JSON list of C-alpha atoms and ligand atoms in Angstrom, two decimals:
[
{"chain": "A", "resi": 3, "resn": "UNK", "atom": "CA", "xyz": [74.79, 129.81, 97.41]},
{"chain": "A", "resi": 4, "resn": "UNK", "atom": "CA", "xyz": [76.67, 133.17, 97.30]},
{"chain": "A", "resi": 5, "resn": "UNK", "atom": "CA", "xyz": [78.90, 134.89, 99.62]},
{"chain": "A", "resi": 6, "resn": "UNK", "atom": "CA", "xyz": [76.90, 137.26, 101.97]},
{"chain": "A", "resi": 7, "resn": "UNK", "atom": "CA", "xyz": [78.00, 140.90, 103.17]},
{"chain": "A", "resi": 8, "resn": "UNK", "atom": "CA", "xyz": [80.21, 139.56, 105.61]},
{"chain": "A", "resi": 9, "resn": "UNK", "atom": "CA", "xyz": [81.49, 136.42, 103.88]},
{"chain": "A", "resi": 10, "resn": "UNK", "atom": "CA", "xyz": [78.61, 134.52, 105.58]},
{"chain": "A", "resi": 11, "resn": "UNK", "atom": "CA", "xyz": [77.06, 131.95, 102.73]},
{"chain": "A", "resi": 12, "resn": "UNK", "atom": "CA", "xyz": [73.76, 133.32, 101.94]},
{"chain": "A", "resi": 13, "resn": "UNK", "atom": "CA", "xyz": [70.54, 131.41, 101.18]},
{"chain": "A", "resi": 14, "resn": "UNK", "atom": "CA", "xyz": [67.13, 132.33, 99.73]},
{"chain": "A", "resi": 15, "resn": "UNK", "atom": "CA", "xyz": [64.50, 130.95, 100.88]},
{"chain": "A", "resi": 16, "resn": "UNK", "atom": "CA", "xyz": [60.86, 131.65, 99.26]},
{"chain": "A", "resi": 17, "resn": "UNK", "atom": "CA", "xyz": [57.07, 131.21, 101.89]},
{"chain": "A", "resi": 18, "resn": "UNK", "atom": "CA", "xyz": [54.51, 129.72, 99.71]},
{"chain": "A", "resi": 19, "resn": "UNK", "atom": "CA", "xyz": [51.16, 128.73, 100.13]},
{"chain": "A", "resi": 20, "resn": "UNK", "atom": "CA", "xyz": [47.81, 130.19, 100.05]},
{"chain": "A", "resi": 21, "resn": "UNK", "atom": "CA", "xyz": [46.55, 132.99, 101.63]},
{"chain": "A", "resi": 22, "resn": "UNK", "atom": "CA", "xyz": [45.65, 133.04, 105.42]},
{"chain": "A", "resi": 23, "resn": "UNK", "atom": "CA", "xyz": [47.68, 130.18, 106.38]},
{"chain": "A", "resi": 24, "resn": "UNK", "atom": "CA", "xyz": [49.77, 132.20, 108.21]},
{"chain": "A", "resi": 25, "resn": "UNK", "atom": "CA", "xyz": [53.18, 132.93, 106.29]},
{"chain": "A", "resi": 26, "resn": "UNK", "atom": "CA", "xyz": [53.60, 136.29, 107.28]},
{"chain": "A", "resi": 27, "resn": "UNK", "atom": "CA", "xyz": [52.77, 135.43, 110.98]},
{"chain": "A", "resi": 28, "resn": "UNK", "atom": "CA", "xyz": [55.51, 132.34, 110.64]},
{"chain": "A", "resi": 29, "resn": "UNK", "atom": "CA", "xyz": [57.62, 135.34, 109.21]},
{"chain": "A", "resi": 30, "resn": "UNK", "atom": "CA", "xyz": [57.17, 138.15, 111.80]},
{"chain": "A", "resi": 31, "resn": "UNK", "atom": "CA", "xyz": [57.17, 135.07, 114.74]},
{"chain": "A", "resi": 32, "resn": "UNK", "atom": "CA", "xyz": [60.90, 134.31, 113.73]},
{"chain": "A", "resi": 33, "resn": "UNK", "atom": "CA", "xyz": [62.06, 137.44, 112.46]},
{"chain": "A", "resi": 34, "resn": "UNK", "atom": "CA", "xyz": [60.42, 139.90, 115.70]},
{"chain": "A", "resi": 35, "resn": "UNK", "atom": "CA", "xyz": [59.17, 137.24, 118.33]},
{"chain": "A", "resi": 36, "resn": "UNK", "atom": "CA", "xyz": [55.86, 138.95, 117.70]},
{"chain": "A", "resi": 37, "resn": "UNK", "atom": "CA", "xyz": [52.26, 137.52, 116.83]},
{"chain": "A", "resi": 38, "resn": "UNK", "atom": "CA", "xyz": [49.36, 139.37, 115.59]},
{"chain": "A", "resi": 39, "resn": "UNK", "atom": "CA", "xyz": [45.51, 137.99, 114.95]},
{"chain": "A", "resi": 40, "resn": "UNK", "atom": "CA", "xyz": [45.03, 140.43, 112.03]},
{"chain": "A", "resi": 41, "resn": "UNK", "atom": "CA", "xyz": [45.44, 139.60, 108.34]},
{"chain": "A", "resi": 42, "resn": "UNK", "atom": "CA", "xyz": [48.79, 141.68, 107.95]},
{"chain": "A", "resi": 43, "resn": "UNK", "atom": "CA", "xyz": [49.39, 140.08, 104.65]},
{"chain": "A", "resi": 44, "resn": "UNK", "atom": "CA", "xyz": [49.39, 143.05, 102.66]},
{"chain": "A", "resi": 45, "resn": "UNK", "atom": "CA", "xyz": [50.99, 145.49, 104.82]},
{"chain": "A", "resi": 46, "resn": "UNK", "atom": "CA", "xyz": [53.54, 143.44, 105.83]},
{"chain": "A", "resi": 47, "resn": "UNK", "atom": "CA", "xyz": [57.40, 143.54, 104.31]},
{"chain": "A", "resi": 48, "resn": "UNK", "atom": "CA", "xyz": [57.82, 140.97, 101.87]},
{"chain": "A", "resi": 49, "resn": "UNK", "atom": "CA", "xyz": [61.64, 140.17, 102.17]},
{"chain": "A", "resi": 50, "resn": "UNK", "atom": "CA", "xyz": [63.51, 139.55, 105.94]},
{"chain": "A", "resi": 51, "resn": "UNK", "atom": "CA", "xyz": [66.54, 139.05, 106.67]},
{"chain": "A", "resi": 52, "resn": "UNK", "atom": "CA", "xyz": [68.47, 136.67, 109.64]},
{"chain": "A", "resi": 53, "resn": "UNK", "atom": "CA", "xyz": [71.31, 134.87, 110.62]},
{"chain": "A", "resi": 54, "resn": "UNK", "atom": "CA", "xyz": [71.81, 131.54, 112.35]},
{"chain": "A", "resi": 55, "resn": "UNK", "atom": "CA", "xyz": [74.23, 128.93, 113.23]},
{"chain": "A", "resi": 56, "resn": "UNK", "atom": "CA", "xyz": [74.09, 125.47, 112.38]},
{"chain": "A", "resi": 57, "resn": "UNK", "atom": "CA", "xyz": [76.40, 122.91, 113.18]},
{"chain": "A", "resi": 58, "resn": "UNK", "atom": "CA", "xyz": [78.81, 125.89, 114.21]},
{"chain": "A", "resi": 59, "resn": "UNK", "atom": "CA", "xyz": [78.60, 127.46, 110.85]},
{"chain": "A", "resi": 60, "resn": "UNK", "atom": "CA", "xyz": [76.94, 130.95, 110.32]},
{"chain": "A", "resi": 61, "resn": "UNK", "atom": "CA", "xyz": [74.85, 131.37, 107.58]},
{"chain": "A", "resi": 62, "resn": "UNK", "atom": "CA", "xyz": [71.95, 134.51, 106.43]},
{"chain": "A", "resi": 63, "resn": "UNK", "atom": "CA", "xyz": [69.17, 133.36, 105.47]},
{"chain": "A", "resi": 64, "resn": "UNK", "atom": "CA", "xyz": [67.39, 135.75, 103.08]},
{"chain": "A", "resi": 65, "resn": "UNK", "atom": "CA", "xyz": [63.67, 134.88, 103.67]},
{"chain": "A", "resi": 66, "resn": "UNK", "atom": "CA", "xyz": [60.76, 135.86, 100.80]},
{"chain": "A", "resi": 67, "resn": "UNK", "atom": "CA", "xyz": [56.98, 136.44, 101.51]},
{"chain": "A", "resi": 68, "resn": "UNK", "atom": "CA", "xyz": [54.60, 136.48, 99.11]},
{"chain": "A", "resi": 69, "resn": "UNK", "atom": "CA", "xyz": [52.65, 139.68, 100.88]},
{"chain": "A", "resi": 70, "resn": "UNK", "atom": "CA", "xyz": [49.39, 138.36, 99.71]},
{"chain": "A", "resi": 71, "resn": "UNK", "atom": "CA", "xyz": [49.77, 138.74, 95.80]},
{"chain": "A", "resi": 72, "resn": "UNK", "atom": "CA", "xyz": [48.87, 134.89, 95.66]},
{"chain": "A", "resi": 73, "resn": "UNK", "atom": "CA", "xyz": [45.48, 136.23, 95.81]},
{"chain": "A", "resi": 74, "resn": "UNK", "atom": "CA", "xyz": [45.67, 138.69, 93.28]},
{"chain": "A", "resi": 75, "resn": "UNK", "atom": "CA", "xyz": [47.62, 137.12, 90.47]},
{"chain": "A", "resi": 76, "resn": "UNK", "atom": "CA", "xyz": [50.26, 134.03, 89.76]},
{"chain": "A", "resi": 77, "resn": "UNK", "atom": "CA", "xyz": [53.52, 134.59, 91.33]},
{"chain": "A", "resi": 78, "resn": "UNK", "atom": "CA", "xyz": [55.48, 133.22, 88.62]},
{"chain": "A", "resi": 79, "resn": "UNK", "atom": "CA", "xyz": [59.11, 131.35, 88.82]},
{"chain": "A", "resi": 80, "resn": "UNK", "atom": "CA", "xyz": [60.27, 135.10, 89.49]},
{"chain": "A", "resi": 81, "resn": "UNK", "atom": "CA", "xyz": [59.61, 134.83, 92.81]},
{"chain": "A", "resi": 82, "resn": "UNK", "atom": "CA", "xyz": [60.85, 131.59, 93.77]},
{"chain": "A", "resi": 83, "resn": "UNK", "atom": "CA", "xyz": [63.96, 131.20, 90.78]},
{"chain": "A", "resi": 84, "resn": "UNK", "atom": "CA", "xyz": [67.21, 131.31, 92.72]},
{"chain": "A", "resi": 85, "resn": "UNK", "atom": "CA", "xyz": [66.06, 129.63, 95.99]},
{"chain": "A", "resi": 86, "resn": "UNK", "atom": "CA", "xyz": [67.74, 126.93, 97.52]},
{"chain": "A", "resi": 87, "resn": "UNK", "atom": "CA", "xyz": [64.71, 126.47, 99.96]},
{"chain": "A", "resi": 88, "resn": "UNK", "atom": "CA", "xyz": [61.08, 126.67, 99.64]},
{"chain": "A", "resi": 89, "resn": "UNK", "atom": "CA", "xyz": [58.50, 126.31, 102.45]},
{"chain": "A", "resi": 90, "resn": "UNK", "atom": "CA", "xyz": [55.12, 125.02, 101.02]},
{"chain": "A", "resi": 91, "resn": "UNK", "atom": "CA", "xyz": [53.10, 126.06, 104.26]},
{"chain": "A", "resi": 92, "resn": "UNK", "atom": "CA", "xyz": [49.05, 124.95, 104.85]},
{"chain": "A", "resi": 93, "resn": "UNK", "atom": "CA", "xyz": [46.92, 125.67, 107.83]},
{"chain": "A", "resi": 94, "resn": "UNK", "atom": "CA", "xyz": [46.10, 121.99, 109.33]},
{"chain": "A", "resi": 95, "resn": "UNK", "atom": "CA", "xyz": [42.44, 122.84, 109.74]},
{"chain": "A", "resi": 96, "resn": "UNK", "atom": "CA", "xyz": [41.85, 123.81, 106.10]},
{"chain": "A", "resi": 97, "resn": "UNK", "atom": "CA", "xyz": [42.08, 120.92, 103.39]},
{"chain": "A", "resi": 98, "resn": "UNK", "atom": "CA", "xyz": [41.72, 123.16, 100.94]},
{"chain": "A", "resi": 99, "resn": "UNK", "atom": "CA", "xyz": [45.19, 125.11, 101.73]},
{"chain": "A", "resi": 100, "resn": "UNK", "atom": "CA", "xyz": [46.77, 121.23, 101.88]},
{"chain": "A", "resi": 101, "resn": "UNK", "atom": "CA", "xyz": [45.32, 120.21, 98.35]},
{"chain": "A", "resi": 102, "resn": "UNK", "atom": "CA", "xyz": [47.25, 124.20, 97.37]},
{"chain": "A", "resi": 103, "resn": "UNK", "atom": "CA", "xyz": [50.27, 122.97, 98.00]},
{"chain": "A", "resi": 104, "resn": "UNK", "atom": "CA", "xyz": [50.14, 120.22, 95.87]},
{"chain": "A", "resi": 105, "resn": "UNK", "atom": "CA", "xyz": [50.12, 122.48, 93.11]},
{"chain": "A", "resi": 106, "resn": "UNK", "atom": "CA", "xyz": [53.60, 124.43, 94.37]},
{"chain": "A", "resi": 107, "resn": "UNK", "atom": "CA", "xyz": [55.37, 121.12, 94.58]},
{"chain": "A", "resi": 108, "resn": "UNK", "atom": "CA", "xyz": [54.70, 120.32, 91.21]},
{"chain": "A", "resi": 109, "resn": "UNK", "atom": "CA", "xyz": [55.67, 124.08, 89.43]},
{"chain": "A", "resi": 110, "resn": "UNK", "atom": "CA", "xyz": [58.77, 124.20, 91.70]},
{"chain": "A", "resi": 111, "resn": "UNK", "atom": "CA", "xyz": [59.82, 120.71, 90.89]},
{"chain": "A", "resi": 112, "resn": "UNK", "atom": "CA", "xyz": [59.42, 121.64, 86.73]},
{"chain": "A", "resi": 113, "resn": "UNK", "atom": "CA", "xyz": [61.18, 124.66, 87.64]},
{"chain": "A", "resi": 114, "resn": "UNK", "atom": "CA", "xyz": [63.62, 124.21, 90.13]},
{"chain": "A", "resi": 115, "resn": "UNK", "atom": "CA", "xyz": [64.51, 120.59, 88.73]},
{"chain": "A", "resi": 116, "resn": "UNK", "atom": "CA", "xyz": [65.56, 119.81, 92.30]},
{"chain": "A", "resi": 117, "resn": "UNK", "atom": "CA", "xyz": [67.68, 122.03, 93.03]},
{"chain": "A", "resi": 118, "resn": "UNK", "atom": "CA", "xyz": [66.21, 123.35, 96.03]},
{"chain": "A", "resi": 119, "resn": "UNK", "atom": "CA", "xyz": [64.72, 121.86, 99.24]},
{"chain": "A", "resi": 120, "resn": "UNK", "atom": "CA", "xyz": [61.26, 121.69, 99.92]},
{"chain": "A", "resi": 121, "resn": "UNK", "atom": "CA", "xyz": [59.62, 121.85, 103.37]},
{"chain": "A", "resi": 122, "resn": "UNK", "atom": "CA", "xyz": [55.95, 120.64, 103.70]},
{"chain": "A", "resi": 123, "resn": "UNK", "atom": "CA", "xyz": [54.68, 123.13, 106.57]},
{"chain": "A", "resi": 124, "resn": "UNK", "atom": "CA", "xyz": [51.32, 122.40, 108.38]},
{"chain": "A", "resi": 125, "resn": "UNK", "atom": "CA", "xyz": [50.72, 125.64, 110.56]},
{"chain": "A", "resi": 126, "resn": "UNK", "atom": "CA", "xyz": [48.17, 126.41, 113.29]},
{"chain": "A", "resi": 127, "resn": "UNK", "atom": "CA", "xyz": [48.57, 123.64, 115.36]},
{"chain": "A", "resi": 128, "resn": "UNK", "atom": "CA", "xyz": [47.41, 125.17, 118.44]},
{"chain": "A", "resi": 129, "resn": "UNK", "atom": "CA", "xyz": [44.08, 124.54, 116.68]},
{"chain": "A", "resi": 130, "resn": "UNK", "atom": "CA", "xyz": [44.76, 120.59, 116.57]},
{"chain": "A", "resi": 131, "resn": "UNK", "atom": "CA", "xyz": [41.16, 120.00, 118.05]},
{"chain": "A", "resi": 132, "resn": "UNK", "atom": "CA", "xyz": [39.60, 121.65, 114.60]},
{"chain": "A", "resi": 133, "resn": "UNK", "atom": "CA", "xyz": [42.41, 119.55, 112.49]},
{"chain": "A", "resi": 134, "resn": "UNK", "atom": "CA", "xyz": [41.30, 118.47, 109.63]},
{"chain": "A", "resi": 135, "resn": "UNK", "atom": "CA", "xyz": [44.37, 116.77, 107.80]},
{"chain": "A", "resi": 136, "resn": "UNK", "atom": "CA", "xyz": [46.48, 114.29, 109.65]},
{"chain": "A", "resi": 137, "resn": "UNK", "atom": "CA", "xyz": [49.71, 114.24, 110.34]},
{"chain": "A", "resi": 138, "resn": "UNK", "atom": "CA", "xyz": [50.24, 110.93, 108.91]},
{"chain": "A", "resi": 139, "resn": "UNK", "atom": "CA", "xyz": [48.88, 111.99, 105.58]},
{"chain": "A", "resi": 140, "resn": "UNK", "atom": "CA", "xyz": [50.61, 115.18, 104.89]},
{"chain": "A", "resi": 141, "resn": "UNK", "atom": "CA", "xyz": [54.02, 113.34, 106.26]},
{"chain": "A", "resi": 142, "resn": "UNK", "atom": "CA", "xyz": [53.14, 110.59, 103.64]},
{"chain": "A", "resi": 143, "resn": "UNK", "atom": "CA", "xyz": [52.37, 113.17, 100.73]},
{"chain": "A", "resi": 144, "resn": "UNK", "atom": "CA", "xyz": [55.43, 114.75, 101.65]},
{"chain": "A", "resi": 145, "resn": "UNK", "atom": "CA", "xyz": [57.77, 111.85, 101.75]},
{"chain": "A", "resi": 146, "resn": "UNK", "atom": "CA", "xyz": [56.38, 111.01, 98.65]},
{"chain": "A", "resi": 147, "resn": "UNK", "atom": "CA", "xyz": [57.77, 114.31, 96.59]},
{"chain": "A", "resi": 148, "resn": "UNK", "atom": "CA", "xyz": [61.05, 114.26, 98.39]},
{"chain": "A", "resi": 149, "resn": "UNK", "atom": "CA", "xyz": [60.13, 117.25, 100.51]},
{"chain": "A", "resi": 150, "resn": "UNK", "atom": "CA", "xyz": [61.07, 117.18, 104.63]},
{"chain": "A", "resi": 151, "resn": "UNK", "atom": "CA", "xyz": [58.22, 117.67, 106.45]},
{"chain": "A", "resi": 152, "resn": "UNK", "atom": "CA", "xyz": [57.43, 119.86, 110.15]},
{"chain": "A", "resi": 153, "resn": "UNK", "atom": "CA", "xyz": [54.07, 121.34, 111.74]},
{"chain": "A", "resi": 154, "resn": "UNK", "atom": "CA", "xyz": [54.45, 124.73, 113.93]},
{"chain": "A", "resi": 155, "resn": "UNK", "atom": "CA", "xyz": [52.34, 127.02, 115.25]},
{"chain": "A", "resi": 156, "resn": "UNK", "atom": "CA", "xyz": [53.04, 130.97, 114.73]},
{"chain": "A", "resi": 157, "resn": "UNK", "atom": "CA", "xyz": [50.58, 132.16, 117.27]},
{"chain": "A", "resi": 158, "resn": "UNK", "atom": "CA", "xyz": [51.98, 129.78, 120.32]},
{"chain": "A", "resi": 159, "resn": "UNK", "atom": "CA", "xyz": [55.48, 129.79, 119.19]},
{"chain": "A", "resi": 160, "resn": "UNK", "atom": "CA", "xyz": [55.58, 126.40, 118.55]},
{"chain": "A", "resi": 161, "resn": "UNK", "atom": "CA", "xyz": [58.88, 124.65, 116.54]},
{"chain": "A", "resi": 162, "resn": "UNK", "atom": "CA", "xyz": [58.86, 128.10, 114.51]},
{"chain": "A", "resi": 163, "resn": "UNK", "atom": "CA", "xyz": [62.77, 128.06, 115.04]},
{"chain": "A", "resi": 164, "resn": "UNK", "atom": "CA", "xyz": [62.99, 124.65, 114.45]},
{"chain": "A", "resi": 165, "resn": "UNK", "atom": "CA", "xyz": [61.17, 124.96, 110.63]},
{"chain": "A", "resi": 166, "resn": "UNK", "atom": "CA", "xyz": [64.42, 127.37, 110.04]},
{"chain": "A", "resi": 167, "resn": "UNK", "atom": "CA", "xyz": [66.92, 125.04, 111.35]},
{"chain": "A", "resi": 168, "resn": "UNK", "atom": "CA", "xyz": [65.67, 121.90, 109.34]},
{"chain": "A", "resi": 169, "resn": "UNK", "atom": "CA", "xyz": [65.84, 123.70, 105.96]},
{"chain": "A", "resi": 170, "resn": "UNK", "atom": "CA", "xyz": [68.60, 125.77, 106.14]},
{"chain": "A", "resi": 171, "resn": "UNK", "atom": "CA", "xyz": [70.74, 122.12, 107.46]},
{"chain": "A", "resi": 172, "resn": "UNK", "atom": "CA", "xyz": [69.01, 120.42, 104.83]},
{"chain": "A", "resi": 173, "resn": "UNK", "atom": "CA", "xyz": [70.42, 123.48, 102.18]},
{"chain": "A", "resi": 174, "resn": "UNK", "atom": "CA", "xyz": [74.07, 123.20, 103.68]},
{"chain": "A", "resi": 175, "resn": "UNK", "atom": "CA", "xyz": [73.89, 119.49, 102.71]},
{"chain": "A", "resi": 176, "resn": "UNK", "atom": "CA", "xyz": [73.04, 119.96, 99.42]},
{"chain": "A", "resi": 177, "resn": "UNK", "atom": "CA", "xyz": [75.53, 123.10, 99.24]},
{"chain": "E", "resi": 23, "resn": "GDP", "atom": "P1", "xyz": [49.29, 134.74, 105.14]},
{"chain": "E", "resi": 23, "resn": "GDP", "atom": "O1", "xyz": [48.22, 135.34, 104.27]},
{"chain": "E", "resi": 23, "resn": "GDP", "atom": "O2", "xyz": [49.57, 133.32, 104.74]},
{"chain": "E", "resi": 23, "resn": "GDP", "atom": "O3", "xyz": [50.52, 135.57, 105.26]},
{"chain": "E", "resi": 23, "resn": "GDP", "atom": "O4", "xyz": [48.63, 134.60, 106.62]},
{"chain": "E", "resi": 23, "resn": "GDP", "atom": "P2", "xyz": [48.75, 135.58, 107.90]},
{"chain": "E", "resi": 23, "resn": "GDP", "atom": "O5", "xyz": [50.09, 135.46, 108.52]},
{"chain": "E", "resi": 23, "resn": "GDP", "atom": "O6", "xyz": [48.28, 136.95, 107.55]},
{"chain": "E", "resi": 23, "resn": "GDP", "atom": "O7", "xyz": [47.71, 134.86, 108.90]},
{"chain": "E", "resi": 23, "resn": "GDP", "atom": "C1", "xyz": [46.34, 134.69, 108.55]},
{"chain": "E", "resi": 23, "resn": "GDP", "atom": "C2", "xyz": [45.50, 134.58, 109.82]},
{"chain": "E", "resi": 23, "resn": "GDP", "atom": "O8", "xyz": [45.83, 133.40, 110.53]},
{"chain": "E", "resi": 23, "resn": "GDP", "atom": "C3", "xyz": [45.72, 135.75, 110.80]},
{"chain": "E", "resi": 23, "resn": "GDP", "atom": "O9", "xyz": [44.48, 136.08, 111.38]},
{"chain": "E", "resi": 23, "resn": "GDP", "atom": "C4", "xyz": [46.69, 135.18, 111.82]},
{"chain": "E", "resi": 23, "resn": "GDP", "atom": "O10", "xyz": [46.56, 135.79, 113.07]},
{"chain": "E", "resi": 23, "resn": "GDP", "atom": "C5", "xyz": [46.24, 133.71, 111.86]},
{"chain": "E", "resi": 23, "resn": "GDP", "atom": "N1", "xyz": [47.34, 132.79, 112.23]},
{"chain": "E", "resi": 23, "resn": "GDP", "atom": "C6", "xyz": [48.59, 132.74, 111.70]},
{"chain": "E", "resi": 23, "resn": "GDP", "atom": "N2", "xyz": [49.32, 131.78, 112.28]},
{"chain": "E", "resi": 23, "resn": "GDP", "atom": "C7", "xyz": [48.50, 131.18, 113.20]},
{"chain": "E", "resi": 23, "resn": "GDP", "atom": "C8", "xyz": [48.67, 130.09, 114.13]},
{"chain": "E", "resi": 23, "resn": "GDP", "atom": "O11", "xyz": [49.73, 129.48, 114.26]},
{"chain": "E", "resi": 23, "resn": "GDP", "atom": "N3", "xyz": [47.56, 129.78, 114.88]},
{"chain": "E", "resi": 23, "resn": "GDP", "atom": "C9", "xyz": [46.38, 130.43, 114.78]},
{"chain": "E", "resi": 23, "resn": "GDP", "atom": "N4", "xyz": [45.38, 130.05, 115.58]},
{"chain": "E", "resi": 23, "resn": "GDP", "atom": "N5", "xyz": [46.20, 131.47, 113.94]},
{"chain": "E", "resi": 23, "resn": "GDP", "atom": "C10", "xyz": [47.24, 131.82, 113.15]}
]
């Protein structure tokens, strides 16, 4: 944690996951209010910036999107080094982007040694009727890396805010 432009604590947190699942629309949904049902991966700005209050206290988050270079090359610990929060997002209809994640956990947890919190993301779940992992099961996985766990959806507006409260109290406990 460092001290912010106006003494606010500051906290970066890094969107991972593959691409498609919808972290730049989880992004622009919390950041603008807006939703979009294009791909805006690439055109989209990569870094955002927002306060909130938890608990009373003020804090700015400083928020990190990959902008699609997942797909193009390895991020590397670049990206994520620093962060005291990382949200390892999947799109609940797509096993594939689940089984992804698995692979984040792991590099952030050789990296990061623990230092930051991870939140297990499912997104999309205004598409519950084409799920195809369970809530049960991802809950489970994450319990079982030490990472909270929430579901949203960016397109309905569903628990986007709340995703942004859980982590950033979850970072002020570990502050
Ligand atoms: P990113 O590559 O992970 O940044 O994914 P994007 O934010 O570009 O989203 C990929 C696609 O999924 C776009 O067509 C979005 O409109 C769509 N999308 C994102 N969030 C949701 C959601 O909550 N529900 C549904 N149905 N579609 C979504």
């Amino acid at each position: 944690m460092e001290a912010g432009t106006s003494d606010s604590p500051v906290f970066k947190v890094v969107l991972l996951g593959e691409g498609a699942v919808g972290k730049s629309s989880i992004l622009l949904r919390y950041i603008e209010n807006k939703f979009n049902n294009k791909h805006l991966s690439t055109t989209q700005a990569s870094f955002a910036t927002r306060k909130l209050t938890v608990n009373g206290k003020t804090v700015e988050l400083n928020i990190w999107d990959t902008a699609g270079q997942e797909k193009y090359h390895s991020l590397g610990p670049i990206y994520y080094r620093g962060s005291q929060g990382a949200m390892l997002i999947y799109d609940i209809t797509d096993t594939r982007s689940f089984e992804r994640i698995k692979n984040w956990v792991r590099e952030l947890q050789e990296v990061l040694k623990g230092t930051a919190t991870l939140l297990v993301v499912g997104n999309k779940v205004d598409l519950d009727a084409t799920r195809q992992i369970q809530r049960e099961t991802a809950e489970e996985y994450a319990k079982s890396v030490g990472a909270l766990y929430a579901e949203c959806s960016a397109k309905e507006n569903i628990d986007i805010d709340a995703l942004f409260e859980t982590i950033t109290k979850a970072m002020m406990a570990k502050a």
